[in-house]
């Protein structure tokens, strides 16, 4: 017989927290996911208390595994951003999101050691070319003479292994820290290096935050001027939590020109506004069609929508990238255009976008301060 959530909670009641209270009463548990005999949940504690909680995590896992009907259990220990900081929204019992803190971004998020600035590349909608833009933007920043890192935080569809043709697994240093992969002068880490493609979605969702925290804090990033994070598409609670947990200096939103994509892009802008992360601007991808043989340009999607939308939202417009076979072929075979056709027209577009981004991020710049706050409920 399959195990129930109550059985799991009963088992956890026998596990004491470091303060002595039974685990379910310690107010540290996320929602408990029970599916097909697999159990997952996370324990969120103060960063300073992680050591004391590790044996509890282990004991909780053992206790859950001993429940009849449980085949496997995974308990993740996630650290609060800083002692006393507001907590990111965690799913509450019953699966409903907990109320958001009133001013989430007022809580100080620790930066990533050695990394000057972290920016996100996001889109309200999937498949708009976010990862392609993120990679070429990172390479454009590299061409400005910067030391650039890339973090693939797209848990549902990690793209960097493919877009940068990376097959190797990161090595560990001293048994605990991971060494990122170097490609085209970028320092790269992807959730795709850590999570097996076969891992079912139900596991991935709850695993995301501890995996992201690990990738930020337990990877030897070295000294970076800027880290570009490829975010998962969408504007749901998972994305919002991530936008809060990653110490972002700004966000770039990618959209295609169609109305429906633009509505999603607006939600993206709104999401970052909500967590007080400045929106560095909008990129219109697949903006117009460039015929590969004759070079003629046609505005098949009603090009220019994102430009108007950026004006409407009061955020910078960063540039238009054409829909072009070269971009697709290069991107999908791990040979991004900025690295492999640096003198071509597409590379120039991405470099111009990178320059507009860096102007807002570089030391002394006031990233996005003038942008008005627009919050649109999703
Ligand atoms: N400007 C472009 N011209 C032609 N093809 C493009 C362009 N931008 C992206 N593509 C192609 O579109 C597809 C989707 O791009 P990409 O994977 O970058 O999107 P995404 O928004 O990250 O998708 P997902 O939501 O799945 O993560 C890829 O095959 C990519 O090569
Ligand atoms: Mg992607």
Coordinates of C-alpha atoms in Angstrom, one line a residue, residues 38 237 364:
X38 CA 8.7 8.4 -3.2
X237 CA 6.1 30.8 -7.7
X364 CA 29.1 53.1 -10.4

